[in-house]
Coordinates of C-alpha atoms and ligand atoms in Angstrom, one line a residue:
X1 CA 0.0 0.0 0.0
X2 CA 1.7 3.3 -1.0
X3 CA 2.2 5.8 1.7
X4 CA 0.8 9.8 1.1
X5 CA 3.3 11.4 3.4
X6 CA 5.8 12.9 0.7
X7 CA 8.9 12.5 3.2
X8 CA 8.7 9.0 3.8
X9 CA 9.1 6.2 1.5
X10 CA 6.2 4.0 1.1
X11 CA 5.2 1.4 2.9
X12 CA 5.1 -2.4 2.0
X13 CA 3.5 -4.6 4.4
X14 CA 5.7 -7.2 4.7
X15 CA 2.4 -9.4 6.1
X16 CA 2.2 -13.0 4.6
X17 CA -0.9 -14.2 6.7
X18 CA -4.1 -11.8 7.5
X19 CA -6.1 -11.4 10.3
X20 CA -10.1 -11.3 9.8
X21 CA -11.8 -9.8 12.7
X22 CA -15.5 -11.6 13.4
X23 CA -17.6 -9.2 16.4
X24 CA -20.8 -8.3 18.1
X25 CA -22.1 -5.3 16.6
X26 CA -25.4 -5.4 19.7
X27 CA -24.9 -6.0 23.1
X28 CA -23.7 -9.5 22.2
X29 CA -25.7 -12.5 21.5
X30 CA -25.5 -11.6 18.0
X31 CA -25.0 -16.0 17.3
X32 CA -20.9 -15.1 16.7
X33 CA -20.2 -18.5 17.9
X34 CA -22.5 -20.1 15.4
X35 CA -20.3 -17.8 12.3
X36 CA -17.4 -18.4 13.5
X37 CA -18.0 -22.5 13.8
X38 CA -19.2 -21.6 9.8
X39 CA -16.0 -19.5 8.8
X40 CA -13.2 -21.7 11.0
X41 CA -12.6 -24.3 8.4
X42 CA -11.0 -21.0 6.1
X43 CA -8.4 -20.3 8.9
X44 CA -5.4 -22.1 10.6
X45 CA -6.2 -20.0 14.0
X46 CA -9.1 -19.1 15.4
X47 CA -8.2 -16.6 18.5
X48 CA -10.7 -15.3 21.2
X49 CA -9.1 -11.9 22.2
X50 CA -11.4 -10.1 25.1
X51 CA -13.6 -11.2 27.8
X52 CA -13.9 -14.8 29.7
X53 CA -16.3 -16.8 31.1
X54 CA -19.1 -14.1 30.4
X55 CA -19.2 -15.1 27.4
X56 CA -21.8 -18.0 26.2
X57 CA -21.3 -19.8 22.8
X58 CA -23.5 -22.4 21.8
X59 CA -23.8 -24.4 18.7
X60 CA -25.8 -27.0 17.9
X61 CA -24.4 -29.7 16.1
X62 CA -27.7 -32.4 15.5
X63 CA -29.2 -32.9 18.6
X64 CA -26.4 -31.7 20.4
X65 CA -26.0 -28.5 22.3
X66 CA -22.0 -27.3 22.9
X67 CA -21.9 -24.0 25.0
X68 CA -18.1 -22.6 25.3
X69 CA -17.8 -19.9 27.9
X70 CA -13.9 -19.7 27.0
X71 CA -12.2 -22.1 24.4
X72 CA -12.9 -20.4 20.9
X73 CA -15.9 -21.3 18.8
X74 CA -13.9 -23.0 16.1
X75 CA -13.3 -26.0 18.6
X76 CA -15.6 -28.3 16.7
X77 CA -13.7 -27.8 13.3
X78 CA -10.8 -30.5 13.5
X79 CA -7.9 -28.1 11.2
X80 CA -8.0 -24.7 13.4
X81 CA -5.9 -24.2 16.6
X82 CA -7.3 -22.0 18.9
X83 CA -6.0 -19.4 21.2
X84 CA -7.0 -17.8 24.1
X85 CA -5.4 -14.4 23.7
X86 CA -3.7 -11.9 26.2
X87 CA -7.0 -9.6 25.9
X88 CA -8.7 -12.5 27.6
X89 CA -10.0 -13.1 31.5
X90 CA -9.6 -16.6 32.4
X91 CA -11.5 -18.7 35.4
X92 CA -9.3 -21.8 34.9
X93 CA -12.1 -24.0 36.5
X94 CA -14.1 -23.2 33.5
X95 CA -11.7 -23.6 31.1
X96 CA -10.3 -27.1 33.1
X97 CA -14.3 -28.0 32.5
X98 CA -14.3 -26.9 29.1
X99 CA -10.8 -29.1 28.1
X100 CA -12.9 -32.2 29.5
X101 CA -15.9 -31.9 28.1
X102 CA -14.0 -31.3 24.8
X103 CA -12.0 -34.5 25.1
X104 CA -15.2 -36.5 26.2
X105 CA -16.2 -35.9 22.6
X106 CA -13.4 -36.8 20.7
X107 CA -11.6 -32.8 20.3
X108 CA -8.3 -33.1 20.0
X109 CA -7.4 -30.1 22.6
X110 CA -3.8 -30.5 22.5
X111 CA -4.3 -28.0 19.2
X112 CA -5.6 -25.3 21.9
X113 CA -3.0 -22.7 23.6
X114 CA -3.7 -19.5 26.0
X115 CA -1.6 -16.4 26.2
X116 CA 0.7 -15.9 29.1
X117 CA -0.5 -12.5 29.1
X118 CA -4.1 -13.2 30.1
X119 CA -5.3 -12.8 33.4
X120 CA -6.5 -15.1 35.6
X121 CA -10.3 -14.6 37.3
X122 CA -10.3 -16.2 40.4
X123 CA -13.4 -16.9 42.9
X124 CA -12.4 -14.0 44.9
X125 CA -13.4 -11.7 41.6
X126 CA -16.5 -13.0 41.1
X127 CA -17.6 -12.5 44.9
X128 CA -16.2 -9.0 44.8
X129 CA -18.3 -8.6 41.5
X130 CA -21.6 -10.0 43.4
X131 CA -20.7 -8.1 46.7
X132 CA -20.1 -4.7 44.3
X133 CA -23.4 -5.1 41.8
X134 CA -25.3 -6.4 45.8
X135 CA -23.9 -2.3 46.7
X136 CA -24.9 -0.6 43.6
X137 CA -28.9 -2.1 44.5
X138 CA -31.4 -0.3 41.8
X139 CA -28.5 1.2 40.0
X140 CA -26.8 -2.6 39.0
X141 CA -25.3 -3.6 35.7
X142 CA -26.6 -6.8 36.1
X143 CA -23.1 -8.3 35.3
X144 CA -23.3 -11.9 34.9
X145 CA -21.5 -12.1 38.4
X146 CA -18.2 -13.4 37.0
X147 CA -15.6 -11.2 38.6
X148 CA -14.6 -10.2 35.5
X149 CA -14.9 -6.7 35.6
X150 CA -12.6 -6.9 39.2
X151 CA -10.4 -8.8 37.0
X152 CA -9.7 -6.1 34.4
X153 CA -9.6 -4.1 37.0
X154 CA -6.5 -5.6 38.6
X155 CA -4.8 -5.8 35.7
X156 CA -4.9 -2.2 35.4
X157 CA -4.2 -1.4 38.9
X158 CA -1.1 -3.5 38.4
X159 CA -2.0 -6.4 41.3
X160 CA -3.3 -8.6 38.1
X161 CA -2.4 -12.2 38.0
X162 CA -1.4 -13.7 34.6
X163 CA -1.7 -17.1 33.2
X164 CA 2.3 -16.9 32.8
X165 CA 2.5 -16.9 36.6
X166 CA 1.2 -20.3 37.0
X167 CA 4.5 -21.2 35.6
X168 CA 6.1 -19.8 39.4
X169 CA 4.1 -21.7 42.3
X170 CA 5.5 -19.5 45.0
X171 CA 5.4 -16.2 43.3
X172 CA 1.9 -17.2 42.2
X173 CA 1.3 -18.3 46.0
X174 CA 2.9 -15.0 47.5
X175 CA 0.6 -12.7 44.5
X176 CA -2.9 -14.5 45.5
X177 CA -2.1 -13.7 49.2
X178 CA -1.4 -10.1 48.4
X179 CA -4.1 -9.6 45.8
X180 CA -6.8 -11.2 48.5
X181 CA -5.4 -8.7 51.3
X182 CA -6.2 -5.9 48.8
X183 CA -10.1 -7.3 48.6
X184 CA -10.4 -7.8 52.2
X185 CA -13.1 -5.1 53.3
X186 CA -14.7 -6.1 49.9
X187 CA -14.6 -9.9 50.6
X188 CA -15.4 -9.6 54.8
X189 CA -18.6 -9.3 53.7
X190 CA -19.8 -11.5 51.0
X191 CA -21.2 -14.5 52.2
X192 CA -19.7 -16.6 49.8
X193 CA -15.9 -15.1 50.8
X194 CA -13.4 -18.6 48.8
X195 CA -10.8 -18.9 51.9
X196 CA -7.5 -18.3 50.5
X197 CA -5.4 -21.7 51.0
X198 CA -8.8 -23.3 48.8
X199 CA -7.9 -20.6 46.2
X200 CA -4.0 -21.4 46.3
X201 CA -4.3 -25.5 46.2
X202 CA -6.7 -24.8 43.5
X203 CA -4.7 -22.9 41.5
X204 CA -1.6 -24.9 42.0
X205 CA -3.5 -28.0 41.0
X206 CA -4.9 -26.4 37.6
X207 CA -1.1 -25.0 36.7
X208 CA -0.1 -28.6 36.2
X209 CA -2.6 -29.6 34.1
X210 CA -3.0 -26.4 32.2
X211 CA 1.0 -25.3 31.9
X212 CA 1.3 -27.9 28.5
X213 CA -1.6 -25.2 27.0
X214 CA 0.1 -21.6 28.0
X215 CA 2.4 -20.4 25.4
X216 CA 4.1 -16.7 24.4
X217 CA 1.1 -15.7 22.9
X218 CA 2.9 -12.5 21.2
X219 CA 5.3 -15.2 19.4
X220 CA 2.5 -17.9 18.8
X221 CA 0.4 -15.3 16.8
X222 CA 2.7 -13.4 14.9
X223 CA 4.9 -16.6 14.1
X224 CA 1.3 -18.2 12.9
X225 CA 0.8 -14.7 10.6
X226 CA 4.8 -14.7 9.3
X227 CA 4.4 -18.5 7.6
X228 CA 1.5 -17.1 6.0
X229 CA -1.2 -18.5 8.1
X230 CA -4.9 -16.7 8.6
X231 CA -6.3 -16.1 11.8
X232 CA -10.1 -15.3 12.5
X233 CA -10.1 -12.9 15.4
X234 CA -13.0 -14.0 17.4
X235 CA -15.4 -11.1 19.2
X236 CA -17.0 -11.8 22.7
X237 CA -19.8 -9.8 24.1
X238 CA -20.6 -7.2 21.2
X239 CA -19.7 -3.2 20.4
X240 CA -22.2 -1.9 22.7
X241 CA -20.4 -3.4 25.7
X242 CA -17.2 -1.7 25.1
X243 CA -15.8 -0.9 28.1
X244 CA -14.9 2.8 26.0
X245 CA -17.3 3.2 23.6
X246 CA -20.9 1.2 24.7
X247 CA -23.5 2.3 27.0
X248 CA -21.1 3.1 29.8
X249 CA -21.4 2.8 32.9
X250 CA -23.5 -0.5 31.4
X251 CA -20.8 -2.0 29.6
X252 CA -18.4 -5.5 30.1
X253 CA -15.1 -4.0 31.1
X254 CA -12.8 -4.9 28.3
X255 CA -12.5 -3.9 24.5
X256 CA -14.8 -5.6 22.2
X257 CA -14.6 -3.5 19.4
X258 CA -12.0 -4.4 16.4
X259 CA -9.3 -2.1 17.9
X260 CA -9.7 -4.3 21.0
X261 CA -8.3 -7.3 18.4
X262 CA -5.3 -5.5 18.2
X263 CA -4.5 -5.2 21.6
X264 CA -6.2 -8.4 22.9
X265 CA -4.1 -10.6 20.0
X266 CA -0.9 -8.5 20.2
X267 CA -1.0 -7.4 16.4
X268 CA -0.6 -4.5 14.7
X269 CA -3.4 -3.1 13.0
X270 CA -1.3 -3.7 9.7
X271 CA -2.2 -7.2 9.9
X272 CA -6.6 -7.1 9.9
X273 CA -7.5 -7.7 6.5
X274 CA -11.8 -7.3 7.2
X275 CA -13.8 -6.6 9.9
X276 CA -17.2 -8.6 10.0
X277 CA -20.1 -7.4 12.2
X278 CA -22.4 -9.9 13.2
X279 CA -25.9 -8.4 13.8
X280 CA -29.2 -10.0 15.0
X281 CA -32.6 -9.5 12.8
X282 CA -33.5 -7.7 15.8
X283 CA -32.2 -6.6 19.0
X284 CA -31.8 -8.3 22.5
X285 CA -29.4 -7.2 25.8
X286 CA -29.4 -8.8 29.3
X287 CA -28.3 -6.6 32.1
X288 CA -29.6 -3.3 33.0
X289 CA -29.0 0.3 30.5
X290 CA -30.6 1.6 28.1
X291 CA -32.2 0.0 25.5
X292 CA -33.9 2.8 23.3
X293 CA -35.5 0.0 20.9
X294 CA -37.0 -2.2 23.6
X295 CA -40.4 -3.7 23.3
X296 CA -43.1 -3.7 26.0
X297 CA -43.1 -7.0 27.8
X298 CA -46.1 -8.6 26.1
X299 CA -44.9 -7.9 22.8
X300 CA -41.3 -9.0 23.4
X301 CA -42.1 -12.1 24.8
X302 CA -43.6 -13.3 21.1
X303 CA -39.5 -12.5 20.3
X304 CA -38.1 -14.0 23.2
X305 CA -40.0 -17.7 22.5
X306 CA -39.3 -17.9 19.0
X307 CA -35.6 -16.8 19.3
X308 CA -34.7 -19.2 23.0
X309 CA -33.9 -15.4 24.0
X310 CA -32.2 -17.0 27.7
X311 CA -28.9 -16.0 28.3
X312 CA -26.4 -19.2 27.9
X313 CA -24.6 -18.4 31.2
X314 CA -27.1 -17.2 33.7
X315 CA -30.1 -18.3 31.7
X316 CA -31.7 -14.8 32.4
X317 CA -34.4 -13.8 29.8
X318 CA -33.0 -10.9 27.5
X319 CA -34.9 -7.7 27.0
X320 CA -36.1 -8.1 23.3
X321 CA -36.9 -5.0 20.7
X322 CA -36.8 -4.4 17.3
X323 CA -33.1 -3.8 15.1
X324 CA -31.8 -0.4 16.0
X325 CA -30.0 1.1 12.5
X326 CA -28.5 4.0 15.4
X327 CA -26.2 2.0 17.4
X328 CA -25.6 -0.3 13.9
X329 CA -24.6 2.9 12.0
X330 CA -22.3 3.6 15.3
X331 CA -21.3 0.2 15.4
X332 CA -20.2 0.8 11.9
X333 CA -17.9 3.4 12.2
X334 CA -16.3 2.4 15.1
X335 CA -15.3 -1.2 13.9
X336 CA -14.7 -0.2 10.7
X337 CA -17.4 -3.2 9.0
X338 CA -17.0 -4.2 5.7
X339 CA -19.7 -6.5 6.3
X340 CA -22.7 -7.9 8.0
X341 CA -23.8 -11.3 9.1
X342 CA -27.6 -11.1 10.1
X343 CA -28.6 -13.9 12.2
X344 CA -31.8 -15.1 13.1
X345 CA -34.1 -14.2 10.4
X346 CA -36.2 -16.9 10.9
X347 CA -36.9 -15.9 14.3
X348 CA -39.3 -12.9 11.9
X349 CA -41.0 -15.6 10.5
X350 CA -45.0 -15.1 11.4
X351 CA -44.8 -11.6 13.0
X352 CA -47.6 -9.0 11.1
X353 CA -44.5 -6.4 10.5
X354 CA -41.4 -5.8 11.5
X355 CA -40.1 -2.8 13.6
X356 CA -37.0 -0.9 12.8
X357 CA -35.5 2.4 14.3
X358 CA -33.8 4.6 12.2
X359 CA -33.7 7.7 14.5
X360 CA -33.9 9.2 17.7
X361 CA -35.8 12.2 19.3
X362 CA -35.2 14.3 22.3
X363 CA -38.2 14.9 24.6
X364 CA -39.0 17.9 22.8
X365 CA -38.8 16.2 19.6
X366 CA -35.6 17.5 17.9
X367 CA -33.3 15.2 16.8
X368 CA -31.1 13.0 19.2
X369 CA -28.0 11.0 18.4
X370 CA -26.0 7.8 19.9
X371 CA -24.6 9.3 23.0
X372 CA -28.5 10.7 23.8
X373 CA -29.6 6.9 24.7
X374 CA -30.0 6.6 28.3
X375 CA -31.7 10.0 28.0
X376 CA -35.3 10.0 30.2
X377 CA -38.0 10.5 27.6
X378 CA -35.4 9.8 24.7
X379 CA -38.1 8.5 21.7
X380 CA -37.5 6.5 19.0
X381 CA -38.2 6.5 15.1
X382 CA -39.8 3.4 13.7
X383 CA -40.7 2.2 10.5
X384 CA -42.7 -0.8 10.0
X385 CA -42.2 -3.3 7.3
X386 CA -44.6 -5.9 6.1
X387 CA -44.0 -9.2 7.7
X388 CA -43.6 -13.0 6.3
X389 CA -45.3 -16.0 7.4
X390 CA -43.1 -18.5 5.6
X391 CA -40.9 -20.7 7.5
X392 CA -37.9 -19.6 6.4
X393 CA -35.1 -22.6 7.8
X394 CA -34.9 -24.8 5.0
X395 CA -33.7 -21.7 2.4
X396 CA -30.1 -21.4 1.3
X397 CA -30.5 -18.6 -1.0
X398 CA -31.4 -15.5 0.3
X399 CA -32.9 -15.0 -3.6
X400 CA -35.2 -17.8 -2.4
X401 CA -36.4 -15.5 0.9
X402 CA -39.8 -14.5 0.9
X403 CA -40.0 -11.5 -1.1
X404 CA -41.2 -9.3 2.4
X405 CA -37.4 -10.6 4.1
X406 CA -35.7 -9.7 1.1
X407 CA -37.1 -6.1 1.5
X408 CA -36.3 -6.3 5.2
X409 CA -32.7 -7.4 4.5
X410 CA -31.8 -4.5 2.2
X411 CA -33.2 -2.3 4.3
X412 CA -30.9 -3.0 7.1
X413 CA -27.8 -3.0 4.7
X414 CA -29.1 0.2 3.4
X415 CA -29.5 2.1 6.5
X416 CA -26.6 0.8 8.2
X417 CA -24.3 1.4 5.0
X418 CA -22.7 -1.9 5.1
X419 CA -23.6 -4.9 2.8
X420 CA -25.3 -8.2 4.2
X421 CA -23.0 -11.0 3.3
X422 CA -24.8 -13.6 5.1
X423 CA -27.9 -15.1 6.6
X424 CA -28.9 -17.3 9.6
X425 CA -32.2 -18.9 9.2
X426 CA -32.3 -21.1 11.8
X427 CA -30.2 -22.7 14.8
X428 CA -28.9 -25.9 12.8
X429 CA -24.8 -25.2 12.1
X430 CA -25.7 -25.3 8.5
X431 CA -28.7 -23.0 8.7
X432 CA -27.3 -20.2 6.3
X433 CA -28.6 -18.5 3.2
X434 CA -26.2 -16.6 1.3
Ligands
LIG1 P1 -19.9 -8.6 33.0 O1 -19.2 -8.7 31.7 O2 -20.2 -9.9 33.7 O3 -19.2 -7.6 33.9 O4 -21.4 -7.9 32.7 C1 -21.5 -6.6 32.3 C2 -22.7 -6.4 31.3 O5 -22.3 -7.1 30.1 C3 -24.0 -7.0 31.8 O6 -25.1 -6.3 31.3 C4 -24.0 -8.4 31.2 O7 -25.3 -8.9 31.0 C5 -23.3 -8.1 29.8 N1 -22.7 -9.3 29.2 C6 -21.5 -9.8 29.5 N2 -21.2 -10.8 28.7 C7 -22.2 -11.0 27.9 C8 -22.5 -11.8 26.8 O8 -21.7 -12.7 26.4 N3 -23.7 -11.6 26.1 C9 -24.5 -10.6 26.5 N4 -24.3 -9.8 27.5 C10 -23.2 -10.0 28.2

């Protein structure tokens, strides 16, 4: 690519492999882990670079369910390692849990490494999580209870416990100590308070068996890019979670957008070839904020059945409402999409018409933008399309969608300004029109 600055010479990436980003363009849910099960096959690497175990993949593979909290989606594809980046918060019970129940079913999960750099989520985060969110009463961001937001936050206090450590048992032992003394007003008063020698057998125990798995995750990825190899960068939670840029203060607390691949992977930006949003037909979020789309209960619900809208780790019912082009068209600038994978079509399938907001209004009417949304008497602009009554889950073409979906579809790429290059039309792996 030829640089514009006239004093410098240009610049030749000297890249052999790529990275393609795949992310949340909602507040997560999108179905990422179903794409990126899809798209894995393409891709020597498929690398999970933010969150942890807050995260809830499923996939259905016949009658089969596989839900992955940590591992990366592509584990059912036999020819992709996966990595668990440096971005990444790791409870290593769940991911111990996650290793067996792989192997029970025949994965092969010597081909899956984690970062040295991630950081370790032990019980003692997710008790100060519950014993913080039990503080903040009518004002709670309904986390899923985790600790992964005290997690993040010790690794940017600088008390953070990394992966890598496991790798010194009396360092590690002498850091757990230390980082629980720094809780201990927090953790006197949760009920559910780990003890600390629990927490340090524990730990010790799960080093041995997860040590053969930890590797220099700065080498491992740019070593996989250098012989040429392509990695899908895989998205957890979605855009509007950012820690920076979503609904703060109702937000996840690490990076979800695309720059976060950068950071959570250790690349540089040089390397991202694309940057895929995945986007639900319509809209869903768990958790408390603002939701400016949101449908009234009884007309959600009609959503919530037809789409299993339960969250996969706490199995709370999400808040359900109609696609929001506002936060999309945000979404869009601030990953940089060159495309969009709409899931759940068929979910559409039987409703009278379809709501979609393409605006917002202040109270008094004049227009509002992104950052208005958890504005009291914020309204919304809707336009209503004509519905579809076809079942819509055996189509593999979206030229053979019901005329009424088609519309719909173009729609949404028009008034995002990104093109739909894919469609899920039902919960099968295989359930795609394109
Ligand atoms: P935390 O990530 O557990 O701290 O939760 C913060 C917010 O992000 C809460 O509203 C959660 O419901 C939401 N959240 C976290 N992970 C996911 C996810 O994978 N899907 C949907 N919402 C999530």
């Amino acid at each position: 690519m030829a640089n514009s600055n006239t004093l410098l010479p240009p610049v030749e990436h000297k890249r052999a492999g790529s990275v393609d980003i795949v992310l949340g363009v909602q507040w997560g849910d999108e179905g990422k882990g179903r794409v990126i099960d899809l798209l894995a096959k393409d891709y020597a690497v498929v690398a999970r670079f933010g969150g942890g175990d807050n995260a809830g993949h499923s996939i259905e593979v016949g009658d089969r369910k596989l839900a992955l909290r940590i591992v990366p989606s592509g584990a059912l594809v036999p020819s992709a390692k996966l990595h668990v980046g440096a971005g990444t918060v790791i409870s290593l019970r769940t991911l111990l849990d996650e290793l067996d129940a792989l192997g029970k079913i025949g994965v092969d999960i010597s081909r899956i490494s984690v970062s040295d750099r991630a950081q370790i989520v032990f019980p003692f985060h997710a008790a100060v999580d519950q014993a913080m969110e039990r503080a903040r009463g009518g004002s709670a961001i309904g986390t899923t209870g985790r600790g992964i937001g005290p997690a993040y936050v010790d690794r940017v206090g600088r008390i953070g416990i990394t992966v890598g450590d496991l790798r010194n048992p009396a360092a590690l032992t002498e850091k757990i100590r230390q980082s629980m003394q720094a809780k201990a007003s927090l953790l006197a008063g949760a009920p559910d308070a780990p003890r600390e020698e629990d927490i340090i057998t524990d730990t010790l125990a799960a080093a041995k068996r997860l040590l053969p798995h930890v590797v220099d995750g700065v080498a491992y990825i740019n070593e996989a890019l250098e012989r040429g190899d392509n990695i899908l960068a895989e998205g957890a939670q979605g855009t509007l979670l950012d820690v920076t840029y979503g609904s703060y203060p109702y937000v996840t607390s690490s990076s979800t957008i695309a720059g976060g691949a950068c950071i959570g992977l250790g690349i540089g930006p040089g390397a991202v070839r694309s940057v895929t949003g995945v986007v639900k037909a319509y809209c869903t979020r768990v958790g408390g904020g603002p939701f400016p789309s949101e449908l009234p209960n009884a007309e959600a619900n009609a959503l919530r059945e037809a789409g299993r809208e339960f969250g996969v780790v706490t199995g709370r019912p999400r808040r359900c409402g109609w696609f929001d082009a506002v936060t999309a068209r945000y979404a869009a600038r601030l990953n940089g999409l060159d495309r969009l994978i709409v899931t759940k079509l068929d979910v559409l399938s039987g409703l009278d018409r379809v709501g979609l907001v393409t605006g917002y209004r202040h109270a008094d009417g004049t227009p509002a933008g992104v950052e208005s949304m958890g504005e009291p008497g914020l309204q919304t602009e809707i336009e209503y399309h004509p519905g579809w009554s076809e079942n819509v889950r055996e189509v593999r073409q979206v030229k053979n969608l019901p005329s009424a979906a088609r519309a719909y579809l173009d729609r949404l790429a028009n008034v995002t300004g990104v093109p739909v290059a894919l469609v899920s039309v039902g919960p099968e792996r295989t359930a795609f029109a394109a």
